[in-house]
Short mmCIF file of C-alpha atoms and ligand atoms in Angstrom, two decimals:
data_model
loop_
_atom_site.label_atom_id
_atom_site.label_comp_id
_atom_site.label_asym_id
_atom_site.label_seq_id
_atom_site.Cartn_x
_atom_site.Cartn_y
_atom_site.Cartn_z
CA MET A 1 379.81 -37.16 83.15
CA VAL A 2 377.76 -39.77 85.47
CA ALA A 3 375.88 -38.79 88.64
CA ILE A 4 373.96 -41.99 89.30
CA GLN A 5 375.27 -45.06 88.14
CA ILE A 6 373.66 -48.30 89.44
CA ASP A 7 375.15 -52.01 88.27
CA SER A 8 373.44 -55.01 89.08
CA LEU A 9 371.37 -53.78 91.93
CA THR A 10 369.14 -56.03 93.52
CA ARG A 11 366.70 -56.31 97.38
CA ARG A 12 364.55 -58.46 98.17
CA PHE A 13 362.24 -58.39 100.69
CA GLY A 14 361.85 -62.14 101.92
CA ASP A 15 360.48 -63.98 98.65
CA VAL A 16 359.85 -60.74 96.66
CA THR A 17 362.53 -59.70 94.63
CA ALA A 18 361.85 -55.86 94.94
CA VAL A 19 364.79 -54.08 92.61
CA ASP A 20 366.01 -56.92 90.34
CA GLY A 21 369.93 -56.70 88.77
CA LEU A 22 369.07 -53.45 88.03
CA ASP A 23 371.98 -51.33 85.40
CA LEU A 24 371.01 -47.63 85.28
CA GLU A 25 373.12 -44.59 84.57
CA VAL A 26 372.09 -41.02 84.87
CA ARG A 27 374.08 -38.53 83.57
CA ARG A 28 375.01 -35.06 84.84
CA GLY A 29 372.23 -32.36 84.04
CA GLU A 30 369.69 -34.26 82.32
CA VAL A 31 366.36 -34.84 83.73
CA TYR A 32 365.56 -38.51 83.95
CA GLY A 33 362.25 -39.97 84.23
CA PHE A 34 362.07 -42.98 86.87
CA LEU A 35 358.93 -44.62 85.95
CA GLY A 36 356.74 -47.87 86.25
CA PRO A 37 353.59 -49.37 87.97
CA ASN A 38 352.77 -49.56 91.60
CA GLY A 39 355.47 -52.10 93.16
CA ALA A 40 357.77 -51.57 90.34
CA GLY A 41 360.77 -50.96 92.52
CA LYS A 42 361.09 -47.04 91.96
CA SER A 43 360.98 -46.28 95.75
CA THR A 44 363.42 -49.59 97.05
CA THR A 45 365.76 -47.88 94.24
CA ILE A 46 365.75 -44.84 95.15
CA ASN A 47 366.00 -45.77 99.04
CA MET A 48 368.76 -47.67 97.94
CA LEU A 49 370.42 -45.07 96.39
CA LEU A 50 370.19 -42.90 99.53
CA GLY A 51 371.32 -44.89 102.12
CA PHE A 52 367.74 -46.04 104.02
CA THR A 53 367.39 -49.33 102.44
CA PRO A 54 370.88 -51.60 101.87
CA PRO A 55 370.95 -53.80 98.97
CA THR A 56 370.89 -57.43 98.77
CA SER A 57 373.68 -57.27 96.11
CA GLY A 58 375.57 -55.07 93.57
CA THR A 59 376.73 -51.88 93.88
CA ALA A 60 375.75 -48.05 93.08
CA THR A 61 377.38 -44.16 93.36
CA VAL A 62 375.50 -40.99 93.47
CA LEU A 63 377.73 -37.94 92.86
CA GLY A 64 380.48 -40.28 93.18
CA HIS A 65 379.87 -41.74 96.71
CA ASP A 66 378.88 -45.40 97.36
CA ILE A 67 375.70 -45.90 98.22
CA VAL A 68 376.72 -48.62 101.44
CA ASP A 69 379.59 -46.72 102.54
CA ASP A 70 379.05 -43.01 101.74
CA SER A 71 375.20 -42.07 102.25
CA LEU A 72 376.06 -39.57 103.76
CA ALA A 73 377.81 -37.44 101.81
CA ILE A 74 375.62 -38.73 99.15
CA ARG A 75 372.27 -37.17 101.52
CA GLN A 76 374.51 -33.94 101.98
CA ALA A 77 375.19 -33.54 98.27
CA THR A 78 371.31 -34.30 97.11
CA GLY A 79 367.91 -32.33 97.49
CA VAL A 80 366.16 -35.48 98.30
CA LEU A 81 362.16 -35.47 98.53
CA PRO A 82 360.80 -38.99 99.65
CA GLU A 83 358.20 -41.12 98.86
CA ASP A 84 356.89 -40.68 102.69
CA PHE A 85 357.59 -37.42 103.98
CA GLY A 86 357.13 -37.24 107.76
CA MET A 87 356.16 -33.98 108.94
CA TYR A 88 356.66 -32.39 112.80
CA ASP A 89 352.91 -31.18 113.15
CA ARG A 90 353.93 -28.53 115.62
CA LEU A 91 356.92 -27.10 113.40
CA THR A 92 355.71 -24.46 110.93
CA ALA A 93 356.42 -24.54 107.74
CA ARG A 94 359.58 -22.25 107.79
CA LYS A 95 360.91 -24.18 110.87
CA HIS A 96 360.79 -27.07 108.98
CA VAL A 97 363.05 -25.45 105.87
CA GLN A 98 365.15 -23.54 108.42
CA PHE A 99 366.09 -27.18 109.73
CA ALA A 100 367.01 -28.54 106.62
CA ILE A 101 369.14 -25.23 106.09
CA ASP A 102 371.01 -25.98 109.72
CA THR A 103 371.51 -29.75 108.79
CA LYS A 104 373.12 -29.17 105.33
CA GLY A 105 374.90 -25.80 106.57
CA ALA A 106 373.12 -24.21 104.01
CA THR A 107 372.67 -20.10 103.80
CA ASN A 108 369.30 -19.90 102.00
CA ASP A 109 366.49 -17.54 103.06
CA PRO A 110 363.76 -20.03 104.03
CA ASP A 111 361.55 -17.48 102.98
CA ALA A 112 362.79 -17.32 99.81
CA LEU A 113 362.86 -21.05 99.46
CA LEU A 114 358.85 -21.10 100.70
CA GLU A 115 357.88 -18.15 98.28
CA ARG A 116 359.46 -19.95 95.71
CA VAL A 117 357.07 -23.24 96.38
CA GLY A 118 354.21 -20.45 96.89
CA LEU A 119 354.09 -21.37 100.47
CA GLN A 120 354.78 -17.96 101.93
CA GLU A 121 351.46 -17.16 103.20
CA ALA A 122 351.85 -20.00 105.28
CA ALA A 123 355.06 -19.93 106.57
CA ASP A 124 354.20 -19.36 110.24
CA ARG A 125 351.55 -22.02 110.27
CA LYS A 126 351.94 -25.38 111.99
CA ALA A 127 352.32 -28.08 109.61
CA GLY A 128 350.13 -30.72 111.38
CA GLY A 129 347.28 -28.32 109.94
CA PHE A 130 348.67 -28.34 106.22
CA SER A 131 346.99 -30.66 103.15
CA THR A 132 348.86 -33.10 101.14
CA GLY A 133 349.79 -30.74 98.59
CA MET A 134 351.12 -28.21 101.31
CA LYS A 135 353.36 -31.03 102.89
CA GLN A 136 354.58 -31.92 99.61
CA ARG A 137 355.54 -28.16 98.35
CA VAL A 138 357.13 -28.16 102.42
CA ALA A 139 359.81 -31.24 101.51
CA LEU A 140 360.12 -29.64 97.52
CA ALA A 141 361.25 -26.13 99.85
CA MET A 142 363.66 -28.76 102.07
CA ALA A 143 364.62 -30.43 98.75
CA LEU A 144 366.25 -27.32 96.93
CA VAL A 145 368.24 -26.32 99.97
CA GLY A 146 371.75 -25.63 99.37
CA GLU A 147 371.15 -25.47 95.70
CA PRO A 148 372.16 -29.48 95.29
CA GLU A 149 374.03 -31.06 92.38
CA LEU A 150 371.27 -33.37 92.65
CA LEU A 151 367.29 -33.44 93.10
CA ILE A 152 366.08 -37.09 93.81
CA LEU A 153 362.16 -36.79 93.91
CA ASP A 154 359.77 -39.78 94.61
CA GLU A 155 356.78 -38.96 92.91
CA PRO A 156 357.52 -34.89 93.44
CA SER A 157 353.47 -34.48 92.15
CA SER A 158 351.31 -36.29 94.57
CA GLY A 159 348.80 -34.45 96.17
CA LEU A 160 349.28 -31.15 93.90
CA ASP A 161 346.50 -30.16 92.41
CA PRO A 162 347.41 -28.57 88.44
CA ASN A 163 348.79 -25.34 89.27
CA GLY A 164 351.01 -26.70 92.21
CA ALA A 165 352.22 -29.94 89.15
CA ARG A 166 352.99 -26.91 86.59
CA GLU A 167 354.50 -24.81 89.38
CA MET A 168 355.99 -28.06 90.31
CA ARG A 169 357.47 -28.47 86.58
CA GLN A 170 358.41 -25.01 86.49
CA ILE A 171 361.11 -25.61 89.20
CA ILE A 172 362.37 -29.05 88.17
CA LEU A 173 363.50 -27.00 85.12
CA GLU A 174 364.84 -24.04 86.80
CA GLU A 175 366.85 -26.47 88.89
CA VAL A 176 367.89 -27.66 85.29
CA ASP A 177 369.23 -24.99 84.09
CA ARG A 178 371.28 -24.07 86.94
CA GLY A 179 373.33 -26.90 86.17
CA ALA A 180 371.34 -29.47 88.72
CA THR A 181 370.55 -33.09 87.42
CA VAL A 182 367.15 -34.82 88.00
CA PHE A 183 366.11 -37.66 88.71
CA PHE A 184 362.07 -38.28 89.54
CA SER A 185 359.57 -40.82 89.35
CA SER A 186 356.11 -40.51 88.31
CA HIS A 187 353.11 -42.12 87.59
CA ILE A 188 351.74 -38.64 85.35
CA MET A 189 352.98 -39.28 81.70
CA GLU A 190 352.05 -35.50 80.86
CA GLN A 191 354.77 -34.58 83.23
CA VAL A 192 357.16 -36.63 82.17
CA GLU A 193 356.69 -36.03 78.51
CA ALA A 194 357.08 -32.16 79.10
CA ILE A 195 360.27 -32.52 80.96
CA CYS A 196 362.44 -35.39 80.50
CA ASP A 197 365.21 -35.79 78.69
CA ARG A 198 365.30 -40.13 78.99
CA VAL A 199 363.18 -42.30 80.82
CA GLY A 200 363.57 -45.52 82.32
CA ILE A 201 360.43 -47.66 82.66
CA MET A 202 360.49 -49.85 85.58
CA ARG A 203 358.52 -53.73 85.88
CA ASP A 204 358.97 -56.11 88.46
CA GLY A 205 362.01 -54.46 89.80
CA GLN A 206 363.73 -54.38 85.97
CA LEU A 207 364.39 -52.45 83.85
CA VAL A 208 362.01 -52.86 80.76
CA ALA A 209 362.95 -49.87 78.51
CA GLU A 210 364.93 -46.78 78.88
CA ASP A 211 365.60 -43.90 75.93
CA THR A 212 364.45 -40.89 75.10
CA ILE A 213 361.06 -40.85 74.58
CA ASP A 214 360.99 -40.46 71.02
CA SER A 215 363.46 -42.96 70.52
CA LEU A 216 360.95 -45.43 73.50
CA LYS A 217 358.46 -44.37 70.44
CA ASP A 218 360.23 -45.64 67.30
CA GLN A 219 361.70 -48.83 69.13
CA PHE A 220 358.63 -49.98 70.07
CA ASP A 221 356.93 -49.59 66.31
CA ALA A 222 354.55 -47.23 67.92
CA GLU A 223 352.09 -46.34 65.65
CA SER A 224 350.58 -43.13 64.32
CA ARG A 225 346.84 -42.47 63.95
CA LEU A 226 345.22 -40.63 60.59
CA VAL A 227 341.47 -39.37 61.77
CA LEU A 228 339.65 -38.97 58.46
CA THR A 229 336.17 -37.14 59.19
CA VAL A 230 333.94 -38.00 56.29
CA ASP A 231 330.47 -37.67 55.46
CA ALA A 232 329.68 -41.53 55.22
CA VAL A 233 331.71 -44.68 54.99
CA PRO A 234 330.61 -46.84 52.42
CA ASP A 235 330.77 -50.37 52.35
CA GLY A 236 333.91 -52.16 51.98
CA THR A 237 336.39 -49.01 52.91
CA LEU A 238 337.46 -50.34 55.99
CA SER A 239 338.40 -53.72 54.67
CA SER A 240 340.20 -52.25 52.13
CA LEU A 241 342.24 -49.89 54.49
CA ARG A 242 343.16 -52.16 56.50
CA SER A 243 344.43 -54.50 53.15
CA MET A 244 347.14 -51.93 52.76
CA ALA A 245 350.89 -52.28 53.67
CA SER A 246 350.93 -49.42 55.75
CA VAL A 247 347.38 -50.10 57.82
CA SER A 248 347.48 -52.01 60.94
CA ASP A 249 344.15 -51.55 61.74
CA ALA A 250 341.16 -49.21 60.75
CA GLN A 251 337.97 -48.59 62.71
CA VAL A 252 335.11 -46.17 62.16
CA SER A 253 334.38 -43.65 65.54
CA GLY A 254 331.03 -41.80 64.98
CA HIS A 255 331.91 -40.08 61.70
CA ASP A 256 335.51 -40.46 61.96
CA ILE A 257 337.26 -43.25 60.15
CA VAL A 258 340.34 -43.96 62.37
CA VAL A 259 343.32 -45.97 60.63
CA SER A 260 346.03 -47.20 62.56
CA LEU A 261 349.49 -46.33 60.70
CA ARG A 262 352.55 -49.37 60.66
CA ASP A 263 354.54 -46.54 58.70
CA SER A 264 353.42 -43.02 59.00
CA ASP A 265 355.01 -41.98 55.33
CA GLN A 266 351.92 -43.14 53.97
CA LYS A 267 349.30 -40.74 55.11
CA ALA A 268 348.92 -39.55 51.71
CA ALA A 269 348.17 -42.91 50.21
CA ILE A 270 345.16 -43.95 52.64
CA ILE A 271 343.54 -40.37 52.26
CA ASN A 272 343.61 -41.43 48.26
CA ALA A 273 342.13 -44.82 48.85
CA VAL A 274 339.69 -42.98 51.41
CA GLU A 275 339.04 -40.08 48.20
CA GLU A 276 338.95 -42.81 45.52
CA ARG A 277 335.49 -44.21 47.16
CA GLY A 278 334.09 -41.65 46.64
CA VAL A 279 333.71 -40.28 49.96
CA LYS A 280 334.02 -36.78 50.78
CA ILE A 281 336.65 -35.75 53.79
CA THR A 282 335.83 -32.82 55.96
CA ASP A 283 339.00 -32.78 58.09
CA ILE A 284 342.03 -34.26 59.04
CA THR A 285 344.33 -35.17 61.89
CA SER A 286 347.22 -36.71 62.93
CA LYS A 287 347.59 -38.28 66.55
CA GLU A 288 350.83 -39.42 67.64
CA PRO A 289 350.90 -42.40 70.21
CA SER A 290 351.25 -40.98 73.86
CA LEU A 291 353.63 -41.87 76.60
CA GLU A 292 350.61 -43.20 78.41
CA GLU A 293 350.17 -45.85 75.34
CA LEU A 294 353.79 -46.47 75.35
CA PHE A 295 353.99 -46.76 79.24
CA ALA A 296 350.42 -48.98 79.04
CA ALA A 297 351.86 -51.21 76.40
CA LEU A 298 355.57 -52.08 78.10
CA THR A 299 353.95 -52.75 81.44
CA THR A 300 350.77 -54.54 80.77
CA SER A 301 351.32 -56.18 77.56
CA ASP A 302 353.30 -59.24 76.94
CA SER A 303 354.69 -58.71 73.84
CA GLY A 304 355.94 -54.84 74.61
CA ARG A 305 353.93 -53.65 71.47
CA LEU A 306 351.29 -51.16 71.60
CA GLU A 307 347.96 -52.45 71.83
CA ASN A 308 344.68 -51.66 70.10
CA THR A 309 343.64 -47.62 69.11
CA ASN A 310 341.10 -46.48 71.77
CA SER A 311 338.48 -44.77 69.34
CA ALA A 312 336.65 -42.54 72.64
CA GLU A 313 340.44 -41.18 73.13
CA VAL A 314 340.47 -40.48 69.66
CA ASN A 315 337.17 -38.54 69.60
CA ALA A 316 337.64 -36.53 72.66
N1 ATP B 401 360.30 -52.75 103.76
C1 ATP B 401 359.24 -53.87 102.80
N2 ATP B 401 359.08 -54.82 103.21
C2 ATP B 401 358.49 -55.93 102.42
N3 ATP B 401 358.11 -55.41 100.84
C3 ATP B 401 358.65 -54.51 100.75
C4 ATP B 401 359.10 -53.62 101.04
N4 ATP B 401 359.34 -52.27 100.41
C5 ATP B 401 358.98 -52.20 98.95
N5 ATP B 401 358.63 -54.04 99.33
C6 ATP B 401 357.69 -54.53 98.13
O1 ATP B 401 358.87 -54.34 97.14
C7 ATP B 401 358.26 -54.08 95.91
C8 ATP B 401 358.43 -52.35 94.78
O2 ATP B 401 357.56 -51.58 96.07
P1 ATP B 401 358.50 -49.92 95.82
O3 ATP B 401 357.48 -49.62 96.79
O4 ATP B 401 359.49 -50.16 95.49
O5 ATP B 401 357.60 -50.27 93.89
P2 ATP B 401 357.18 -48.75 93.52
O6 ATP B 401 357.87 -48.77 92.13
O7 ATP B 401 357.94 -47.38 94.08
O8 ATP B 401 355.75 -48.51 93.77
P3 ATP B 401 354.88 -47.36 93.63
O9 ATP B 401 354.87 -46.69 92.38
O10 ATP B 401 353.47 -47.80 94.39
O11 ATP B 401 355.25 -46.26 95.16
C9 ATP B 401 356.29 -54.35 96.26
O12 ATP B 401 356.39 -55.62 95.80
C10 ATP B 401 356.42 -54.18 97.63
O13 ATP B 401 356.04 -54.38 98.49
#
């Protein structure tokens, strides 16, 4: 069952190709994280899906509706949190939500929705005085109206404080539990890692990677790291580690030897090799690469492989 089906979708703005022959499929019931650096084409894609921006070529359907011929039906069936959400300064938070309820012909209680997004106290205040995060919460309450089958959220956590971001995550998971599909763009990798079933990574209008986070890490030879805290590092230790086939790099950082592994099953052999040099190991930790590193590798390097270990981060 498919919630979003995108085929060869392209959008040009003059000389700029914002979205370039995109093929993508979002299954019903999944949380799909749509990632990419600034200008990669995420918002343009979302705007095309919602009928706000017509495609230059290609096709797409959302919940079975064509994005060009049937965009009204898409917006009716979808909960949308757009990137630039314009609010009416003189209307209260409750009036905004009531407006969304009336537009959709839904029967939600606006106060219950405002309570869900943590804005019950501000229900009667005019939106003109709201902070960015408060506006974002109103927009989310509006997106939740009518228990939509699909939520399309463009940067849902932008402007939210850490508590707000956690609450947003919680709400997304609750929505998925009731059967909704969630398609959202984000720059916050922790958030993505915590809730996404699959991610798609955009770069220059094209999808450069798509899979579960675990599979992406495997596919791109993501290295895991072994951190050995030691009493001292005798001469030659690093070069002997670097000569091992399973090791791609070894560095010293303070009292740590940080070993990047090509083969994460070889940790014991590395520990033995260090101990054989008479080194006393006082602590051992291992660290899998983060989505953040994977993202950086896919969107900044030419090779699409992970770059060197960041020893400062290992020590943190
Ligand atoms: N209305 C427009 N007119 C001209 N160029 C545009 C327009 N909208 C987007 N672009 C260009 O298309 C490219 C993709 O922009 P888009 O906003 O889709 O990226 P994004 O991935 O959403 O970025 P961000 O993470 O910064 O929101 C950029 O080069 C942008 O300047």
